[in-house]
Coordinates of C-alpha atoms in Angstrom, one line a residue:
Chain Y
X1 CA 36.9 -111.4 -44.7
X2 CA 34.7 -108.5 -44.0
X3 CA 31.1 -109.7 -43.8
X4 CA 29.5 -106.3 -43.4
X5 CA 28.0 -105.0 -46.6
X6 CA 29.3 -101.6 -47.6
X7 CA 27.4 -98.4 -46.9
X8 CA 25.7 -96.5 -49.7
X9 CA 24.4 -92.9 -49.9
X10 CA 21.0 -92.6 -51.6
X11 CA 19.8 -89.6 -53.6
X12 CA 16.2 -89.4 -54.7
X13 CA 14.6 -87.1 -57.3
X14 CA 11.0 -86.6 -56.2
X15 CA 9.6 -85.0 -59.4
X16 CA 10.6 -84.5 -63.0
X17 CA 12.6 -81.3 -63.3
X18 CA 13.8 -81.2 -59.7
X19 CA 17.3 -82.3 -58.6
X20 CA 18.3 -85.4 -56.7
X21 CA 18.4 -84.8 -53.0
X22 CA 20.2 -86.8 -50.4
X23 CA 17.7 -89.1 -48.7
X24 CA 19.8 -91.2 -46.4
X25 CA 22.1 -94.2 -46.4
X26 CA 21.8 -98.0 -46.4
X27 CA 23.7 -101.2 -46.6
X28 CA 23.9 -103.3 -49.8
X29 CA 26.3 -105.8 -51.4
X30 CA 26.5 -104.0 -54.7
X31 CA 25.0 -101.1 -56.7
X32 CA 22.0 -103.2 -58.1
X33 CA 21.0 -104.2 -54.6
X34 CA 21.5 -100.7 -53.3
X35 CA 19.0 -99.4 -55.8
X36 CA 16.5 -102.1 -54.9
X37 CA 17.0 -101.4 -51.2
X38 CA 16.6 -97.7 -51.8
X39 CA 13.4 -98.3 -53.6
X40 CA 12.1 -100.3 -50.6
X41 CA 13.4 -98.1 -47.9
X42 CA 13.1 -94.6 -49.3
X43 CA 10.3 -94.6 -51.9
X44 CA 7.5 -96.4 -50.0
X45 CA 5.4 -93.3 -49.9
X46 CA 5.6 -92.1 -53.5
X47 CA 8.7 -90.0 -52.8
X48 CA 10.6 -90.7 -56.0
X49 CA 10.9 -90.9 -59.7
X50 CA 14.6 -91.5 -59.9
X51 CA 17.2 -93.0 -57.6
X52 CA 21.0 -92.5 -57.5
X53 CA 23.2 -94.5 -55.2
X54 CA 26.9 -94.0 -54.5
X55 CA 29.2 -95.9 -52.2
X56 CA 29.8 -93.8 -49.1
X57 CA 33.5 -94.3 -49.3
X58 CA 33.6 -92.4 -52.7
X59 CA 32.2 -89.3 -51.1
X60 CA 34.9 -86.8 -50.0
X61 CA 33.7 -84.3 -47.4
X62 CA 35.2 -81.0 -46.3
X63 CA 36.7 -81.0 -42.9
X64 CA 34.6 -79.1 -40.3
X65 CA 37.8 -77.8 -38.7
X66 CA 38.6 -75.9 -41.9
X67 CA 35.3 -74.1 -41.8
X68 CA 36.9 -70.8 -40.8
X69 CA 39.4 -70.8 -43.7
X70 CA 36.8 -72.1 -46.2
X71 CA 33.8 -70.0 -45.5
X72 CA 34.5 -67.0 -43.4
X73 CA 36.3 -65.0 -46.1
X74 CA 33.0 -64.8 -48.0
X75 CA 31.3 -63.0 -45.1
X76 CA 32.3 -59.4 -46.1
X77 CA 32.2 -59.7 -49.9
X78 CA 28.7 -58.5 -50.4
X79 CA 29.6 -57.4 -54.0
X80 CA 29.6 -61.0 -55.0
X81 CA 25.8 -61.0 -54.7
X82 CA 24.2 -59.7 -57.9
X83 CA 22.2 -57.1 -56.0
X84 CA 23.7 -54.0 -57.6
X85 CA 21.8 -54.0 -60.8
X86 CA 18.7 -52.0 -61.6
X87 CA 16.2 -54.5 -63.0
X88 CA 13.6 -53.3 -65.6
X89 CA 10.1 -53.5 -64.2
X90 CA 9.0 -56.0 -66.9
X91 CA 11.4 -58.6 -65.5
X92 CA 9.7 -60.9 -63.1
X93 CA 10.9 -63.9 -61.1
X94 CA 14.5 -62.8 -60.5
Chain L
X1 CA -27.8 -115.7 -59.9
X2 CA -24.7 -116.7 -58.0
X3 CA -21.8 -118.0 -59.9
X4 CA -20.2 -120.5 -57.6
X5 CA -17.2 -121.1 -59.9
X6 CA -16.5 -117.3 -60.0
X7 CA -16.7 -117.2 -56.2
X8 CA -14.4 -120.2 -55.9
X9 CA -11.9 -118.8 -58.3
X10 CA -11.8 -115.4 -56.7
X11 CA -11.3 -117.0 -53.3
X12 CA -8.5 -119.2 -54.7
X13 CA -6.7 -116.1 -56.0
X14 CA -7.3 -114.2 -52.7
X15 CA -6.2 -117.2 -50.5
X16 CA -3.0 -117.5 -52.4
X17 CA -2.2 -113.8 -51.8
X18 CA -3.2 -113.8 -48.2
X19 CA -1.5 -117.0 -47.1
X20 CA 1.9 -116.2 -48.7
X21 CA 1.5 -112.6 -47.6
X22 CA 1.0 -113.8 -44.0
X23 CA 4.0 -116.2 -44.3
X24 CA 6.2 -113.3 -45.5
X25 CA 4.9 -111.1 -42.7
X26 CA 6.4 -113.6 -40.2
X27 CA 9.8 -112.2 -41.3
X28 CA 8.9 -108.7 -40.1
X29 CA 11.5 -107.9 -37.4
X30 CA 13.5 -111.1 -38.3
X31 CA 14.9 -110.3 -41.7
X32 CA 18.6 -111.0 -42.3
X33 CA 19.4 -107.3 -42.4
X34 CA 17.2 -104.2 -42.0
X35 CA 16.9 -103.4 -45.7
X36 CA 15.7 -106.9 -46.6
X37 CA 13.4 -107.0 -43.6
X38 CA 11.7 -103.9 -45.1
X39 CA 11.7 -105.4 -48.6
X40 CA 10.0 -108.7 -47.5
X41 CA 7.5 -106.8 -45.3
X42 CA 6.7 -104.5 -48.3
X43 CA 6.0 -107.6 -50.4
X44 CA 3.8 -109.0 -47.6
X45 CA 1.8 -105.8 -47.6
X46 CA 1.5 -105.8 -51.4
X47 CA 0.1 -109.3 -51.3
X48 CA -2.3 -108.7 -48.4
X49 CA -3.5 -105.7 -50.3
X50 CA -4.2 -107.9 -53.3
X51 CA -6.0 -110.3 -51.1
X52 CA -8.2 -107.5 -49.7
X53 CA -9.3 -106.4 -53.2
X54 CA -10.1 -110.0 -54.1
X55 CA -12.0 -110.8 -50.9
X56 CA -14.1 -107.7 -51.2
X57 CA -15.1 -108.8 -54.7
X58 CA -15.8 -112.4 -53.5
X59 CA -17.9 -111.0 -50.6
X60 CA -20.0 -109.0 -53.0
X61 CA -20.5 -112.1 -55.2
X62 CA -21.4 -114.2 -52.2
X63 CA -23.8 -111.9 -50.5
X64 CA -25.3 -113.3 -47.2
X65 CA -23.5 -110.6 -45.2
X66 CA -20.1 -111.9 -46.2
X67 CA -17.3 -109.4 -45.8
X68 CA -13.6 -109.4 -46.6
X69 CA -12.9 -110.0 -42.9
X70 CA -15.4 -112.9 -42.6
X71 CA -13.8 -114.6 -45.6
X72 CA -10.2 -114.2 -44.3
X73 CA -10.9 -114.8 -40.6
X74 CA -13.9 -117.1 -40.3
X75 CA -13.4 -119.8 -42.9
X76 CA -11.8 -123.1 -41.9
X77 CA -8.8 -124.9 -43.4
X78 CA -10.9 -127.0 -45.9
X79 CA -12.5 -123.8 -47.2
X80 CA -9.1 -122.3 -48.2
X81 CA -8.1 -122.8 -51.8
X82 CA -4.6 -121.6 -51.8
X83 CA -1.7 -123.4 -53.5
X84 CA 0.1 -125.7 -51.0
X85 CA 3.4 -123.9 -51.7
X86 CA 2.1 -120.7 -50.2
X87 CA 1.4 -122.2 -46.8
X88 CA 4.7 -124.0 -46.3
X89 CA 6.9 -122.8 -43.4
X90 CA 9.4 -120.1 -44.2
X91 CA 12.5 -122.2 -43.6
X92 CA 15.6 -120.2 -44.0
X93 CA 16.0 -117.1 -46.2
X94 CA 16.9 -119.3 -49.2
X95 CA 13.6 -121.2 -48.9
X96 CA 11.5 -118.1 -48.5
X97 CA 13.3 -116.5 -51.5
X98 CA 12.8 -119.5 -53.7
X99 CA 9.1 -119.9 -52.7
X100 CA 8.6 -116.2 -53.5
X101 CA 10.4 -116.6 -56.9
X102 CA 8.4 -119.7 -57.9
X103 CA 5.1 -118.0 -56.8
X104 CA 5.8 -114.6 -58.3
X105 CA 6.8 -116.1 -61.6
X106 CA 3.5 -117.9 -61.6
X107 CA 1.5 -114.8 -60.5
X108 CA 3.3 -112.6 -63.0
X109 CA 2.2 -114.7 -66.0
X110 CA -1.2 -115.3 -64.5
X111 CA -2.0 -111.7 -64.0
X112 CA -0.6 -110.8 -67.4
X113 CA -3.4 -112.8 -68.9
X114 CA -6.0 -112.1 -66.2
X115 CA -5.8 -108.4 -66.9
X116 CA -7.7 -109.2 -70.1
X117 CA -10.3 -111.3 -68.4
X118 CA -13.9 -110.8 -69.5
X119 CA -14.7 -110.2 -65.8
X120 CA -14.0 -106.5 -65.4
X121 CA -13.3 -106.6 -61.7
X122 CA -10.8 -109.4 -61.9
X123 CA -9.2 -107.7 -64.9
X124 CA -8.8 -104.4 -63.0
X125 CA -7.4 -106.1 -59.9
X126 CA -4.9 -108.1 -62.0
X127 CA -3.8 -105.0 -63.9
X128 CA -3.2 -103.1 -60.6
X129 CA -1.4 -106.0 -58.9
X130 CA 0.8 -106.7 -62.0
X131 CA 3.0 -103.7 -61.3
X132 CA 3.7 -105.0 -57.7
X133 CA 4.2 -108.5 -58.9
X134 CA 6.7 -107.4 -61.6
X135 CA 8.8 -106.0 -58.8
X136 CA 8.4 -109.1 -56.6
X137 CA 9.6 -111.2 -59.5
X138 CA 12.6 -108.9 -60.2
X139 CA 13.5 -108.8 -56.5
X140 CA 13.2 -112.6 -55.9
X141 CA 15.0 -113.4 -59.2
X142 CA 18.0 -111.2 -58.1
X143 CA 18.1 -113.1 -54.8
X144 CA 18.0 -116.6 -56.4
X145 CA 20.9 -115.5 -58.5
X146 CA 22.8 -114.0 -55.6
X147 CA 22.4 -117.0 -53.4
X148 CA 22.8 -119.7 -56.1
X149 CA 25.9 -118.1 -57.5
X150 CA 27.2 -116.9 -54.1
X151 CA 29.2 -118.7 -51.5
X152 CA 29.3 -122.5 -50.9
X153 CA 26.9 -122.2 -48.1
X154 CA 24.4 -120.0 -49.9
X155 CA 24.5 -122.3 -52.9
X156 CA 24.0 -125.4 -50.7
X157 CA 21.0 -123.7 -49.0
X158 CA 19.4 -122.9 -52.4
X159 CA 19.9 -126.5 -53.5
X160 CA 18.2 -127.7 -50.4
X161 CA 15.3 -125.2 -51.0
X162 CA 14.8 -126.5 -54.5
X163 CA 14.6 -130.0 -53.1
X164 CA 12.0 -128.9 -50.5
X165 CA 9.8 -126.8 -52.9
X166 CA 10.0 -128.2 -56.4
X167 CA 7.4 -130.9 -55.7
X168 CA 4.9 -128.1 -54.8
X169 CA 5.1 -126.3 -58.2
X170 CA 3.1 -128.8 -60.3
X171 CA -0.1 -127.8 -58.6
X172 CA 0.0 -124.3 -60.1
X173 CA -0.7 -125.7 -63.6
X174 CA -3.4 -128.3 -62.7
X175 CA -6.8 -126.9 -63.5
X176 CA -9.6 -127.3 -61.1
X177 CA -13.3 -127.6 -62.2
X178 CA -13.9 -124.0 -61.4
X179 CA -11.0 -122.8 -63.5
X180 CA -12.0 -125.0 -66.4
X181 CA -15.5 -123.7 -66.4
X182 CA -14.5 -120.0 -66.2
X183 CA -11.7 -120.5 -68.8
X184 CA -14.3 -121.4 -71.4
X185 CA -16.0 -118.1 -70.8
X186 CA -12.8 -116.1 -71.0
X187 CA -13.0 -115.2 -67.3
X188 CA -10.2 -117.3 -65.7
X189 CA -6.8 -118.2 -67.1
X190 CA -6.4 -121.9 -67.9
X191 CA -3.4 -122.5 -65.6
X192 CA -1.9 -125.2 -67.8
X193 CA -1.3 -122.5 -70.4
X194 CA 1.2 -120.8 -68.0
X195 CA 3.5 -123.8 -67.6
X196 CA 5.7 -123.2 -70.5
X197 CA 6.4 -119.5 -69.8
X198 CA 6.9 -120.4 -66.1
X199 CA 9.4 -123.2 -66.9
X200 CA 11.3 -120.9 -69.3
X201 CA 11.7 -118.2 -66.7
X202 CA 12.7 -120.6 -64.0
X203 CA 15.2 -122.3 -66.3
X204 CA 16.9 -119.0 -67.3
X205 CA 17.1 -117.6 -63.8
X206 CA 18.5 -121.0 -62.5
X207 CA 21.1 -121.0 -65.3
X208 CA 22.3 -117.5 -64.3
X209 CA 22.3 -118.7 -60.7
X210 CA 24.4 -121.7 -61.7
X211 CA 21.8 -124.0 -60.1
X212 CA 21.0 -127.4 -61.6
X213 CA 17.8 -127.5 -63.5
X214 CA 15.0 -129.2 -61.5
X215 CA 13.1 -130.2 -64.7
X216 CA 13.1 -133.8 -65.7
X217 CA 13.3 -134.9 -69.3
X218 CA 9.8 -136.3 -69.6
X219 CA 8.1 -134.2 -66.9
X220 CA 8.0 -137.3 -64.7
X221 CA 8.6 -135.7 -61.3
X222 CA 6.0 -136.6 -58.7
X223 CA 4.0 -133.5 -57.6
X224 CA 1.9 -132.6 -54.6
X225 CA -1.6 -131.2 -55.2
X226 CA -4.9 -130.6 -53.4
X227 CA -4.7 -127.1 -52.0
X228 CA -6.8 -125.5 -54.7
X229 CA -9.6 -127.8 -53.7
X230 CA -9.2 -127.5 -49.9
X231 CA -6.9 -130.4 -49.2
X232 CA -4.0 -128.9 -47.3
X233 CA -0.7 -129.8 -45.6
X234 CA -0.7 -129.8 -41.8
X235 CA 1.0 -126.3 -41.9
X236 CA -2.1 -124.4 -42.9
X237 CA -3.9 -125.1 -39.6
X238 CA -1.0 -123.4 -37.8
X239 CA -1.1 -120.4 -40.1
X240 CA -4.9 -120.0 -39.5
X241 CA -4.6 -120.6 -35.7
X242 CA -2.3 -117.6 -35.5
X243 CA -3.9 -115.4 -38.1
X244 CA -7.5 -116.0 -37.0
X245 CA -7.0 -116.2 -33.3
X246 CA -8.1 -112.7 -32.5
X247 CA -11.4 -112.8 -34.5
X248 CA -12.2 -116.2 -33.1
X249 CA -11.5 -115.3 -29.5
X250 CA -13.1 -111.8 -29.7
X251 CA -15.7 -112.0 -32.5
X252 CA -16.1 -108.6 -34.2
X253 CA -13.2 -107.0 -32.4
X254 CA -12.0 -103.8 -34.1
X255 CA -9.1 -101.5 -33.8

């Protein structure tokens, strides 16, 4: 039997209206314990108003070796940025 | 005019928090895993914070140059009014968890009422501490359930902890003279009034943890007592020896 508790990834939302950000990882026996542990480990200094946890094994990551194929083709496609519009002066915060 | 009962009661509340907080702090660096090491250390810090608020108030009531530090570091064993259960050695993780669960359940119902005390300072301290205690209760309940309804070994360790600690729970509900006097003025909480809620909570958590109920039919179990009036187990002296050493050896030492 594997006696190690599984690893969990912790996401904390620091204020209402913001999105959850990855805070780190920890060990816990199940989701309820992972949330309690996250509260104790990552919100001691008033960092959070909401916690998400997900077992690390459920996170599928892109392979760094594929970086060339995945990201490089975007390099010379400046037209994908919405920078070719004339914005009226009244429009702020764009 | 000094109100000796109010001083005694405030010290009793403060001593409870300090001594169990100190016991929990002994886990720092020794927790079963990193995350729980941090959790129990957080709880220790919460409790020592509560103790500070209460000692500061007691020092003001006492006058005579008393400070929170002199009350924590320069009183002797017989001056301490903490419940015996708070001074018991940590034992294994199960015993520490169960002690915290018994104590947090008691503190939770106590502070729930104390936040309406006619004494504004005690009411404010209780209201502030209640949020922390609510979490301590949730955390320790979860662990009692996990260990009780866990593996054969964890269950057996919980059962042993119940055997060790149950006889120290009765003292929580035995009123002292200072509590009786203040209860009539609406300042303290009559501890006997907490017994039913405490028993219900313990019963329901034990049920979920598949642990046998420790409660006897006619409430006949023999119980330890004395801590609230300064009569302690041999363990308190060792706690104080370690906790007070620095201030005793180097009076007035500061960081």
